[in-house]
Amino acid sequence: MKLVANVKDRLVNSLKPLVIFYGFYLFFALLTPFIVSMLIAHENVVGSPTGVIFPSFIYAAIIGMLMVTLRFNNSIQFGSSRKTIFISYQINSIVVSLILAILNIVFTEIMNNISWLNMTSSVIDNLYKVNNVSFEILVFSFVLFLLSISIGSLSGLLFKRLKKITLMFLGAALVFIPMVLGYIFSVLPQSAKLAVFDFFGTILGLQGKNIWAPVLTLLVICLIFNFISWLVIRRQPVK
Amino acid sequence: MTEIIINNIQKNYKDKKVLKHISTKFEPGKIYGLLGRNGAGKSTLMNLISNREFPTSGEMTINGETVTENEKSQAHIYLSSEKNYFSKDFKVKKIFKSAESFYGEFDWDLATKMIDRFGLDINSKIGGLSTGYNSITKLIIALCLPVDFIFLDEPILGLDANHRDLFYEFLMETYATRPRTFVIATHIIEEMEKIFEHIILIKNGEIIDDGDVEDLLNSSVMLEGDSEKIAAIEDNFNVFYKHSFTGISKLYVKNKVDEAQLPEGISVNKLNLQEYFVGRTN
């Protein structure tokens, strides 16, 4: 009973912002180019090379953050365990990611068929030689949004649990670790560099233009983030 | 029999020991007063029982099952705390419906009666309510949920005298129709004394008294008289508090005293709960 109530509670709070987001997106992605092309430039304008996927990715992270920062205290107050709350996060993430992935496909298809939008292929479509309205893109988008929500959730949980000074060190580490890794990479022997390129090429499916490889990679990263989120939430006090 | 057993609970925040080896139990169908000075550990104990925080060590069980991270146990427990944990932009009506969806039941008859008598606007957002009406909203939720143990932390915060009387009325009414255990932490001891059956008194994280109100008050008396006369007999008694003012002293003692055996000018008075509390926690 608590799981159903938790899932319903979170879905309502996640789906409402989605309506607002797509309302804004429709305005800026469709109406603004229409106004520019028809009324000002009198020629077809180019749509976004990333389509709706990139702004949706950002917004999914925000939904993830809101999901874990709002209503946690309320759920505990009404007798839920942290395990149930965590499971409701996962169910909510899957449902929202699926909705985002489907809407992503729908909007892409709509925009492909609008005459005054001169749509180019997206980065993903070109990299993996897939149609931007296809089952592969649907699955890829779904996993991408799942990852985005898990990044947002973990960020939100850490922000709530960690002391501000610890957060500052963590933020600094996130900036400096890539720099350090980049320096280490630059001093590696050529064979090692090639091995690293091969590794990333394989897990991202770039060599064989295989989109299922990054799907699996993103899923693994998502599971890792979710596991860390569980470690953070399992002893989270109500404050 | 459903009772909550607290066994050797300890709670530390870094180096600070907030609760030290707390052991007690909450029996079914009783009204408990959980008393203590500010920072004594009352809210912490309630937070531990209601799964808001985790104990450092020790065990809390209901029907033999732990209450920590156990929804089956938590279904019997509800804590209405001083702090408001509901989203500020939620309307009161929505919060009641949310409570119903989490617990499966909500006594709408009692809620409607309370809403009407308190004059609560259920279409208001909880963030826009006064302190008093915030407390009233939380009280309605607590009394209308189908739980066996209701913990109320400072329930009458911000309530005016009329609303406090109403609260006592509804509390006793619901207690009579559906006997449950109420555990009330409050600083307004004088008013609530009349409804408490059992007192747990916490001082510096430890339980110093745990007994029926009548037994505790009958075990102690106040001796009052001239300071010099009081000082002369002080050593004969188990004194737990002394207060002197303008040549008159009051001695709170844990003894049964026969006034006839005392020097002239010293009177024996019964302590009320507030006086007992002040004496024991000073």
Short mmCIF file of C-alpha atoms in Angstrom, two decimals:
data_model
loop_
_atom_site.label_atom_id
_atom_site.label_comp_id
_atom_site.label_asym_id
_atom_site.label_seq_id
_atom_site.Cartn_x
_atom_site.Cartn_y
_atom_site.Cartn_z
CA MET A 1 0.00 0.00 0.00
CA LYS A 2 2.81 2.38 0.86
CA LEU A 3 4.59 1.59 -2.43
CA VAL A 4 1.51 2.38 -4.52
CA ALA A 5 0.92 5.61 -2.59
CA ASN A 6 4.58 6.59 -2.97
CA VAL A 7 4.64 5.88 -6.70
CA LYS A 8 1.38 7.78 -7.31
CA ASP A 9 2.63 10.69 -5.23
CA ARG A 10 5.90 10.96 -7.15
CA LEU A 11 4.41 10.42 -10.61
CA VAL A 12 2.01 13.31 -10.13
CA ASN A 13 4.89 15.55 -9.06
CA SER A 14 7.05 14.44 -12.01
CA LEU A 15 4.45 14.53 -14.78
CA LYS A 16 3.14 18.02 -14.03
CA PRO A 17 6.55 19.65 -14.75
CA LEU A 18 6.76 17.61 -17.97
CA VAL A 19 3.64 19.30 -19.29
CA ILE A 20 5.20 22.68 -18.53
CA PHE A 21 8.49 21.67 -20.11
CA TYR A 22 6.96 20.47 -23.37
CA GLY A 23 4.76 23.54 -23.48
CA PHE A 24 7.87 25.71 -23.36
CA TYR A 25 9.68 23.47 -25.84
CA LEU A 26 6.83 23.60 -28.32
CA PHE A 27 6.84 27.36 -28.13
CA PHE A 28 10.56 27.81 -28.60
CA ALA A 29 11.20 24.91 -30.99
CA LEU A 30 8.19 25.41 -33.25
CA LEU A 31 6.63 28.81 -32.90
CA THR A 32 9.81 30.85 -32.65
CA PRO A 33 11.30 29.45 -35.92
CA PHE A 34 7.86 29.93 -37.51
CA ILE A 35 7.83 33.57 -36.49
CA VAL A 36 11.43 34.02 -37.67
CA SER A 37 11.05 32.12 -40.95
CA MET A 38 7.62 33.26 -42.00
CA LEU A 39 7.41 36.74 -40.67
CA ILE A 40 11.00 37.96 -40.55
CA ALA A 41 13.44 35.95 -42.68
CA HIS A 42 10.84 34.59 -45.16
CA GLU A 43 12.86 31.40 -45.57
CA ASN A 44 13.05 27.99 -43.89
CA VAL A 45 15.13 27.93 -40.73
CA VAL A 46 17.29 25.10 -39.46
CA GLY A 47 15.98 23.16 -36.48
CA SER A 48 18.19 22.17 -33.57
CA PRO A 49 20.84 19.58 -34.51
CA THR A 50 20.27 17.78 -31.22
CA GLY A 51 16.46 17.80 -31.52
CA VAL A 52 14.50 17.62 -28.32
CA ILE A 53 16.79 15.02 -26.74
CA PHE A 54 19.36 17.40 -25.28
CA PRO A 55 16.93 19.78 -23.50
CA SER A 56 14.95 16.73 -22.34
CA PHE A 57 18.14 15.26 -20.90
CA ILE A 58 18.72 18.40 -18.85
CA TYR A 59 15.12 18.53 -17.72
CA ALA A 60 15.13 14.84 -16.76
CA ALA A 61 18.04 15.57 -14.42
CA ILE A 62 16.00 18.34 -12.83
CA ILE A 63 13.05 15.98 -12.41
CA GLY A 64 15.41 13.49 -10.77
CA MET A 65 16.65 16.13 -8.35
CA LEU A 66 13.13 17.27 -7.47
CA MET A 67 11.97 13.68 -7.05
CA VAL A 68 14.39 13.04 -4.19
CA THR A 69 14.31 16.44 -2.51
CA LEU A 70 10.53 16.87 -2.35
CA ARG A 71 8.15 14.57 -0.49
CA PHE A 72 10.78 12.37 1.20
CA ASN A 73 9.88 13.72 4.64
CA ASN A 74 6.21 13.39 3.83
CA SER A 75 6.62 9.71 2.89
CA ILE A 76 8.53 8.90 6.08
CA GLN A 77 5.95 10.82 8.13
CA PHE A 78 3.25 8.61 6.62
CA GLY A 79 5.02 5.39 7.58
CA SER A 80 7.04 4.53 4.47
CA SER A 81 10.40 2.83 4.73
CA ARG A 82 13.41 4.18 2.87
CA LYS A 83 13.47 0.96 0.83
CA THR A 84 9.93 1.60 -0.42
CA ILE A 85 10.77 5.21 -1.21
CA PHE A 86 13.85 4.11 -3.18
CA ILE A 87 11.82 1.56 -5.15
CA SER A 88 9.24 4.25 -5.92
CA TYR A 89 12.09 6.43 -7.26
CA GLN A 90 13.08 3.60 -9.65
CA ILE A 91 9.51 3.00 -10.84
CA ASN A 92 9.00 6.74 -11.29
CA SER A 93 12.28 7.02 -13.22
CA ILE A 94 11.32 4.20 -15.58
CA VAL A 95 7.86 5.61 -16.27
CA VAL A 96 9.09 9.18 -16.79
CA SER A 97 11.99 8.05 -18.98
CA LEU A 98 9.62 6.00 -21.14
CA ILE A 99 7.25 8.93 -21.52
CA LEU A 100 10.15 11.25 -22.37
CA ALA A 101 11.54 8.77 -24.93
CA ILE A 102 8.15 8.35 -26.63
CA LEU A 103 7.49 12.09 -26.65
CA ASN A 104 10.99 12.62 -28.02
CA ILE A 105 10.16 10.37 -30.98
CA VAL A 106 6.75 11.99 -31.48
CA PHE A 107 8.17 15.50 -31.47
CA THR A 108 10.99 14.54 -33.80
CA GLU A 109 8.47 13.07 -36.23
CA ILE A 110 6.28 16.19 -36.01
CA MET A 111 9.24 18.45 -36.61
CA ASN A 112 10.46 16.32 -39.53
CA ASN A 113 7.12 16.95 -41.22
CA ILE A 114 6.92 20.69 -40.71
CA SER A 115 7.69 22.41 -44.00
CA TRP A 116 9.13 25.61 -42.60
CA LEU A 117 11.61 23.74 -40.40
CA ASN A 118 14.65 22.52 -42.30
CA MET A 119 15.61 19.68 -39.94
CA THR A 120 19.11 18.20 -40.12
CA SER A 121 20.01 14.75 -38.81
CA SER A 122 21.00 14.70 -35.16
CA VAL A 123 24.47 13.85 -33.89
CA ILE A 124 23.25 10.46 -32.63
CA ASP A 125 21.63 9.57 -35.97
CA ASN A 126 24.86 10.33 -37.86
CA LEU A 127 27.12 8.50 -35.39
CA TYR A 128 25.17 5.25 -35.41
CA LYS A 129 23.51 5.44 -38.80
CA VAL A 130 20.01 5.08 -37.45
CA ASN A 131 16.79 6.74 -38.38
CA ASN A 132 15.88 9.50 -35.91
CA VAL A 133 12.45 7.88 -35.57
CA SER A 134 13.25 4.24 -34.82
CA PHE A 135 13.12 1.58 -32.12
CA GLU A 136 16.89 1.94 -31.57
CA ILE A 137 16.55 5.66 -30.88
CA LEU A 138 13.59 4.98 -28.58
CA VAL A 139 15.62 2.55 -26.46
CA PHE A 140 18.71 4.78 -26.54
CA SER A 141 16.64 7.80 -25.47
CA PHE A 142 14.97 5.77 -22.72
CA VAL A 143 18.31 4.71 -21.22
CA LEU A 144 19.73 8.22 -21.65
CA PHE A 145 16.85 9.76 -19.72
CA LEU A 146 17.11 7.02 -17.09
CA LEU A 147 20.75 7.99 -16.63
CA SER A 148 19.88 11.68 -16.50
CA ILE A 149 17.27 11.11 -13.80
CA SER A 150 19.73 9.01 -11.81
CA ILE A 151 22.36 11.76 -12.08
CA GLY A 152 19.80 14.32 -10.90
CA SER A 153 18.63 12.03 -8.07
CA LEU A 154 22.13 11.34 -6.82
CA SER A 155 22.99 15.05 -6.98
CA GLY A 156 19.87 15.91 -5.03
CA LEU A 157 20.52 13.25 -2.39
CA LEU A 158 24.15 14.28 -1.93
CA PHE A 159 23.14 17.91 -1.69
CA LYS A 160 20.74 17.02 1.13
CA ARG A 161 23.06 14.67 3.03
CA LEU A 162 26.52 16.15 2.71
CA LYS A 163 27.90 19.10 4.58
CA LYS A 164 28.48 22.17 2.47
CA ILE A 165 32.27 21.90 2.82
CA THR A 166 32.17 18.29 1.61
CA LEU A 167 30.03 19.35 -1.34
CA MET A 168 32.59 22.01 -2.23
CA PHE A 169 35.39 19.42 -2.22
CA LEU A 170 33.27 17.06 -4.29
CA GLY A 171 32.51 19.82 -6.80
CA ALA A 172 36.18 20.71 -7.02
CA ALA A 173 37.08 17.04 -7.50
CA LEU A 174 34.56 16.74 -10.36
CA VAL A 175 36.33 19.62 -12.10
CA PHE A 176 39.92 18.60 -11.37
CA ILE A 177 39.72 14.83 -11.86
CA PRO A 178 39.10 15.10 -15.64
CA MET A 179 41.99 17.56 -15.86
CA VAL A 180 44.28 15.18 -13.99
CA LEU A 181 43.10 12.24 -16.09
CA GLY A 182 43.69 14.28 -19.23
CA TYR A 183 47.26 15.03 -18.14
CA ILE A 184 47.91 11.36 -17.29
CA PHE A 185 46.53 10.38 -20.69
CA SER A 186 48.82 12.83 -22.45
CA VAL A 187 51.94 11.28 -20.95
CA LEU A 188 50.92 7.66 -21.69
CA PRO A 189 52.83 5.73 -24.36
CA GLN A 190 51.19 5.56 -27.79
CA SER A 191 50.13 1.91 -27.38
CA ALA A 192 48.35 2.70 -24.12
CA LYS A 193 46.59 5.66 -25.73
CA LEU A 194 45.38 3.44 -28.55
CA ALA A 195 44.13 0.90 -26.01
CA VAL A 196 42.15 3.61 -24.24
CA PHE A 197 40.67 4.81 -27.53
CA ASP A 198 39.77 1.21 -28.42
CA PHE A 199 38.11 0.70 -25.06
CA PHE A 200 35.93 3.80 -25.35
CA GLY A 201 35.24 3.03 -28.99
CA THR A 202 33.96 -0.39 -27.99
CA ILE A 203 31.79 0.64 -25.06
CA LEU A 204 30.33 3.51 -27.06
CA GLY A 205 29.83 1.34 -30.15
CA LEU A 206 31.63 3.86 -32.37
CA GLN A 207 33.73 1.37 -34.32
CA GLY A 208 30.92 -0.87 -35.47
CA LYS A 209 28.31 1.96 -35.45
CA ASN A 210 26.52 -0.23 -32.90
CA ILE A 211 24.02 1.79 -30.85
CA TRP A 212 23.39 -1.13 -28.46
CA ALA A 213 26.88 -0.77 -27.00
CA PRO A 214 26.29 2.73 -25.60
CA VAL A 215 22.83 1.58 -24.49
CA LEU A 216 24.48 -1.10 -22.35
CA THR A 217 27.18 1.31 -21.16
CA LEU A 218 24.66 3.94 -20.11
CA LEU A 219 22.61 1.28 -18.33
CA VAL A 220 25.64 0.11 -16.34
CA ILE A 221 26.52 3.71 -15.37
CA CYS A 222 22.88 4.24 -14.37
CA LEU A 223 22.96 1.16 -12.14
CA ILE A 224 26.15 2.38 -10.47
CA PHE A 225 24.61 5.79 -9.74
CA ASN A 226 21.45 4.14 -8.41
CA PHE A 227 23.50 1.91 -6.14
CA ILE A 228 25.31 4.95 -4.73
CA SER A 229 21.92 6.67 -4.30
CA TRP A 230 20.73 3.68 -2.28
CA LEU A 231 23.79 3.89 -0.03
CA VAL A 232 23.01 7.57 0.57
CA ILE A 233 19.27 7.19 1.21
CA ARG A 234 19.23 4.01 3.32
CA ARG A 235 20.16 5.92 6.50
CA GLN A 236 18.86 9.36 5.52
CA PRO A 237 17.30 11.10 8.51
CA VAL A 238 14.25 13.34 8.33
CA LYS A 239 15.33 16.94 8.85
CA MET B 1 -1.07 -7.32 23.21
CA THR B 2 0.34 -4.48 21.08
CA GLU B 3 2.88 -2.50 23.01
CA ILE B 4 6.01 -0.63 22.05
CA ILE B 5 9.06 -1.77 23.95
CA ILE B 6 12.09 0.49 24.08
CA ASN B 7 15.17 -1.45 25.10
CA ASN B 8 18.45 0.25 25.99
CA ILE B 9 18.22 2.91 23.29
CA GLN B 10 21.18 5.19 22.83
CA LYS B 11 21.42 8.07 20.39
CA ASN B 12 24.59 10.04 19.80
CA TYR B 13 25.20 12.96 17.49
CA LYS B 14 28.97 12.82 16.98
CA ASP B 15 30.34 13.22 20.54
CA LYS B 16 27.08 14.34 22.10
CA LYS B 17 25.00 11.66 23.86
CA VAL B 18 21.41 12.79 23.47
CA LEU B 19 19.75 9.60 24.73
CA LYS B 20 21.53 7.33 27.18
CA HIS B 21 20.29 3.77 27.76
CA ILE B 22 16.59 4.53 27.54
CA SER B 23 14.33 1.61 28.41
CA THR B 24 10.58 1.88 28.78
CA LYS B 25 7.37 0.69 27.21
CA PHE B 26 4.17 2.16 25.84
CA GLU B 27 1.14 0.05 26.67
CA PRO B 28 -2.07 0.00 24.68
CA GLY B 29 -4.90 2.36 25.53
CA LYS B 30 -3.05 4.82 27.78
CA ILE B 31 -2.32 8.53 27.65
CA TYR B 32 1.31 9.23 28.38
CA GLY B 33 2.98 12.51 29.14
CA LEU B 34 6.55 12.60 27.85
CA LEU B 35 8.08 15.42 29.81
CA GLY B 36 11.48 17.04 29.97
CA ARG B 37 13.23 20.33 29.65
CA ASN B 38 14.38 21.76 26.35
CA GLY B 39 17.02 19.47 24.86
CA ALA B 40 16.24 16.60 27.22
CA GLY B 41 15.69 14.15 24.37
CA LYS B 42 11.90 13.89 24.08
CA SER B 43 11.69 14.74 20.37
CA THR B 44 14.70 12.55 19.62
CA LEU B 45 13.02 9.56 21.26
CA MET B 46 9.83 10.18 19.29
CA ASN B 47 11.83 10.55 16.07
CA LEU B 48 13.54 7.22 16.68
CA ILE B 49 10.26 5.41 17.35
CA SER B 50 8.66 6.87 14.21
CA ASN B 51 11.61 5.88 11.97
CA ARG B 52 12.69 9.44 11.26
CA GLU B 53 16.13 8.78 12.70
CA PHE B 54 18.21 5.74 13.54
CA PRO B 55 19.35 4.80 17.05
CA THR B 56 23.06 4.47 17.74
CA SER B 57 22.34 1.27 19.64
CA GLY B 58 19.44 -0.53 21.25
CA GLU B 59 16.16 -1.89 20.05
CA MET B 60 12.59 -0.69 19.68
CA THR B 61 9.90 -3.23 18.94
CA ILE B 62 6.17 -3.51 18.53
CA ASN B 63 4.66 -7.02 18.75
CA GLY B 64 8.20 -8.33 18.77
CA GLU B 65 9.12 -6.69 15.46
CA THR B 66 11.50 -3.80 15.10
CA VAL B 67 9.97 -0.40 14.35
CA THR B 68 13.03 0.78 12.40
CA GLU B 69 12.54 0.63 8.62
CA ASN B 70 9.58 -1.71 9.10
CA GLU B 71 6.38 -0.55 7.40
CA LYS B 72 4.30 -3.22 9.14
CA SER B 73 5.31 -1.77 12.51
CA GLN B 74 5.10 1.84 11.35
CA ALA B 75 1.49 1.23 10.25
CA HIS B 76 0.66 1.26 13.99
CA ILE B 77 2.53 4.49 14.72
CA TYR B 78 2.09 8.14 13.81
CA LEU B 79 4.13 11.09 14.97
CA SER B 80 2.83 14.63 14.67
CA SER B 81 5.86 16.77 15.28
CA GLU B 82 6.50 20.42 15.93
CA LYS B 83 8.04 20.87 12.49
CA ASN B 84 5.87 20.84 9.42
CA TYR B 85 6.99 18.25 6.87
CA PHE B 86 4.22 18.80 4.37
CA SER B 87 4.85 20.68 1.13
CA LYS B 88 4.01 24.32 1.77
CA ASP B 89 2.02 24.68 -1.44
CA PHE B 90 -0.27 21.74 -0.69
CA LYS B 91 -3.82 22.51 0.29
CA VAL B 92 -5.06 21.11 3.59
CA LYS B 93 -7.64 18.96 1.77
CA LYS B 94 -4.91 17.42 -0.39
CA ILE B 95 -2.82 16.56 2.66
CA PHE B 96 -5.77 14.77 4.27
CA LYS B 97 -6.34 12.81 1.05
CA SER B 98 -2.64 12.01 0.87
CA ALA B 99 -2.76 10.69 4.45
CA GLU B 100 -5.73 8.52 3.49
CA SER B 101 -3.90 7.09 0.46
CA PHE B 102 -0.89 6.14 2.60
CA TYR B 103 -2.90 4.58 5.45
CA GLY B 104 -5.87 3.23 3.52
CA GLU B 105 -8.31 4.88 5.93
CA PHE B 106 -9.14 8.29 7.31
CA ASP B 107 -11.92 9.17 9.72
CA TRP B 108 -13.65 11.79 7.58
CA ASP B 109 -16.59 12.05 10.02
CA LEU B 110 -14.29 13.10 12.84
CA ALA B 111 -12.23 15.27 10.48
CA THR B 112 -15.35 17.09 9.25
CA LYS B 113 -16.45 17.70 12.82
CA MET B 114 -13.04 19.02 13.81
CA ILE B 115 -12.74 21.19 10.69
CA ASP B 116 -16.10 22.73 11.46
CA ARG B 117 -15.47 23.33 15.19
CA PHE B 118 -11.96 24.72 14.67
CA GLY B 119 -13.01 26.78 11.67
CA LEU B 120 -10.22 25.44 9.47
CA ASP B 121 -10.32 26.37 5.78
CA ILE B 122 -9.33 23.14 4.03
CA ASN B 123 -8.80 24.95 0.73
CA SER B 124 -5.95 26.96 2.22
CA LYS B 125 -2.38 26.07 1.45
CA ILE B 126 -0.62 24.80 4.53
CA GLY B 127 2.21 27.26 4.01
CA GLY B 128 -0.23 30.12 4.36
CA LEU B 129 -1.73 29.02 7.66
CA SER B 130 -0.89 30.56 11.02
CA THR B 131 1.10 28.56 13.59
CA GLY B 132 -2.11 27.70 15.38
CA TYR B 133 -3.94 26.44 12.32
CA ASN B 134 -0.85 24.51 11.26
CA SER B 135 -1.04 22.72 14.61
CA ILE B 136 -4.77 22.14 14.15
CA THR B 137 -4.20 20.60 10.71
CA LYS B 138 -1.57 18.26 12.12
CA LEU B 139 -3.83 17.32 15.04
CA ILE B 140 -6.72 16.46 12.75
CA ILE B 141 -4.47 14.17 10.71
CA ALA B 142 -3.15 12.50 13.86
CA LEU B 143 -6.58 11.85 15.37
CA CYS B 144 -8.17 10.66 12.13
CA LEU B 145 -5.62 8.05 11.10
CA PRO B 146 -6.23 4.37 11.95
CA VAL B 147 -3.11 3.90 14.09
CA ASP B 148 -2.70 2.46 17.59
CA PHE B 149 0.06 4.74 18.86
CA ILE B 150 -0.15 8.47 18.31
CA PHE B 151 2.83 10.58 19.30
CA LEU B 152 2.18 14.30 19.61
CA ASP B 153 5.17 16.59 19.97
CA GLU B 154 4.04 19.98 21.28
CA PRO B 155 0.52 19.55 19.88
CA ILE B 156 -0.91 22.80 21.23
CA LEU B 157 1.77 25.08 19.87
CA GLY B 158 0.16 28.36 18.86
CA LEU B 159 -3.34 27.34 19.93
CA ASP B 160 -5.41 29.89 21.80
CA ALA B 161 -7.22 28.90 25.00
CA ASN B 162 -10.49 28.13 23.23
CA HIS B 163 -8.80 25.90 20.67
CA ARG B 164 -6.81 24.16 23.38
CA ASP B 165 -10.04 23.27 25.17
CA LEU B 166 -11.46 21.99 21.89
CA PHE B 167 -8.39 19.85 21.36
CA TYR B 168 -8.72 18.27 24.80
CA GLU B 169 -12.39 17.63 24.11
CA PHE B 170 -11.69 15.88 20.80
CA LEU B 171 -8.79 13.96 22.28
CA MET B 172 -10.92 12.54 25.07
CA GLU B 173 -13.82 11.88 22.71
CA THR B 174 -11.70 9.88 20.28
CA TYR B 175 -9.97 8.15 23.20
CA ALA B 176 -13.36 7.06 24.54
CA THR B 177 -14.72 5.83 21.20
CA ARG B 178 -11.49 4.24 19.96
CA PRO B 179 -9.06 3.65 22.83
CA ARG B 180 -5.52 4.10 21.61
CA THR B 181 -2.22 5.09 23.09
CA PHE B 182 -1.37 8.76 23.06
CA VAL B 183 2.11 9.95 23.93
CA ILE B 184 2.21 13.70 24.34
CA ALA B 185 5.35 15.77 24.73
CA THR B 186 4.53 19.20 26.03
CA HIS B 187 5.75 22.10 28.14
CA ILE B 188 2.17 23.13 29.03
CA ILE B 189 2.06 20.68 31.92
CA GLU B 190 -0.50 22.41 34.12
CA GLU B 191 -3.24 22.15 31.51
CA MET B 192 -2.45 18.64 30.36
CA GLU B 193 -2.04 17.14 33.80
CA LYS B 194 -5.73 16.31 33.91
CA ILE B 195 -5.48 13.99 30.88
CA PHE B 196 -2.18 12.22 31.58
CA GLU B 197 -2.34 8.74 33.08
CA HIS B 198 1.35 7.89 32.97
CA ILE B 199 4.43 10.08 32.95
CA ILE B 200 7.87 9.49 31.51
CA LEU B 201 10.26 12.16 32.68
CA ILE B 202 13.51 12.62 30.77
CA LYS B 203 16.46 14.59 32.07
CA ASN B 204 19.77 14.89 30.23
CA GLY B 205 18.91 11.96 27.98
CA GLU B 206 17.96 9.58 30.78
CA ILE B 207 14.60 8.54 32.18
CA ILE B 208 14.39 9.68 35.79
CA ASP B 209 10.71 8.90 36.38
CA ASP B 210 8.42 6.41 34.69
CA GLY B 211 5.14 5.82 36.47
CA ASP B 212 1.47 6.58 36.85
CA VAL B 213 0.78 10.24 37.59
CA GLU B 214 -1.07 9.47 40.81
CA ASP B 215 1.70 7.24 42.15
CA LEU B 216 4.41 9.78 41.34
CA LEU B 217 2.56 12.68 42.93
CA ASN B 218 1.56 10.63 45.97
CA SER B 219 5.19 9.67 46.53
CA SER B 220 6.26 13.30 47.04
CA VAL B 221 5.20 16.34 49.04
CA MET B 222 6.25 19.96 49.45
CA LEU B 223 7.27 21.26 52.86
CA GLU B 224 6.90 24.99 53.17
CA GLY B 225 7.88 27.32 55.98
CA ASP B 226 10.46 29.63 57.49
CA SER B 227 13.85 29.10 55.87
CA GLU B 228 15.63 28.47 59.18
CA LYS B 229 13.09 25.87 60.33
CA ILE B 230 13.22 24.16 56.95
CA ALA B 231 17.03 24.09 57.02
CA ALA B 232 16.90 22.47 60.45
CA ILE B 233 14.87 19.46 59.24
CA GLU B 234 16.20 19.19 55.69
CA ASP B 235 18.58 16.31 56.39
CA ASN B 236 15.72 14.09 57.59
CA PHE B 237 14.21 13.87 54.14
CA ASN B 238 14.99 12.70 50.63
CA VAL B 239 15.12 16.18 49.10
CA PHE B 240 15.05 16.59 45.37
CA TYR B 241 14.47 20.32 45.14
CA LYS B 242 14.74 23.37 47.37
CA HIS B 243 13.63 26.89 46.63
CA SER B 244 13.99 29.87 48.96
CA PHE B 245 12.53 33.33 48.55
CA THR B 246 12.22 36.22 51.04
CA GLY B 247 12.80 34.08 54.10
CA ILE B 248 10.41 31.30 53.06
CA SER B 249 11.68 27.95 51.77
CA LYS B 250 9.97 25.20 49.86
CA LEU B 251 11.37 21.71 50.09
CA TYR B 252 10.27 19.03 47.63
CA VAL B 253 10.81 15.61 49.18
CA LYS B 254 10.26 12.03 48.10
CA ASN B 255 8.82 10.93 51.39
CA LYS B 256 5.46 10.33 53.02
CA VAL B 257 5.25 13.00 55.70
CA ASP B 258 3.00 13.35 58.72
CA GLU B 259 2.44 17.08 59.34
CA ALA B 260 1.85 16.44 63.01
CA GLN B 261 5.45 15.35 63.38
CA LEU B 262 6.85 18.52 61.88
CA PRO B 263 7.83 21.68 63.80
CA GLU B 264 5.21 24.40 64.04
CA GLY B 265 5.03 26.71 61.08
CA ILE B 266 5.91 24.11 58.48
CA SER B 267 3.10 23.00 56.22
CA VAL B 268 2.83 19.92 54.02
CA ASN B 269 1.36 20.43 50.57
CA LYS B 270 0.58 18.13 47.70
CA LEU B 271 2.59 18.77 44.56
CA ASN B 272 0.93 19.27 41.26
CA LEU B 273 2.58 17.81 38.17
CA GLN B 274 4.20 21.06 37.10
CA GLU B 275 5.78 21.58 40.51
CA TYR B 276 6.92 17.97 40.55
CA PHE B 277 8.42 18.43 37.09
CA VAL B 278 10.26 21.63 38.06
CA GLY B 279 11.61 19.99 41.16
CA ARG B 280 12.80 16.83 39.44
CA THR B 281 14.39 18.55 36.47
CA ASN B 282 16.19 21.37 38.21
#
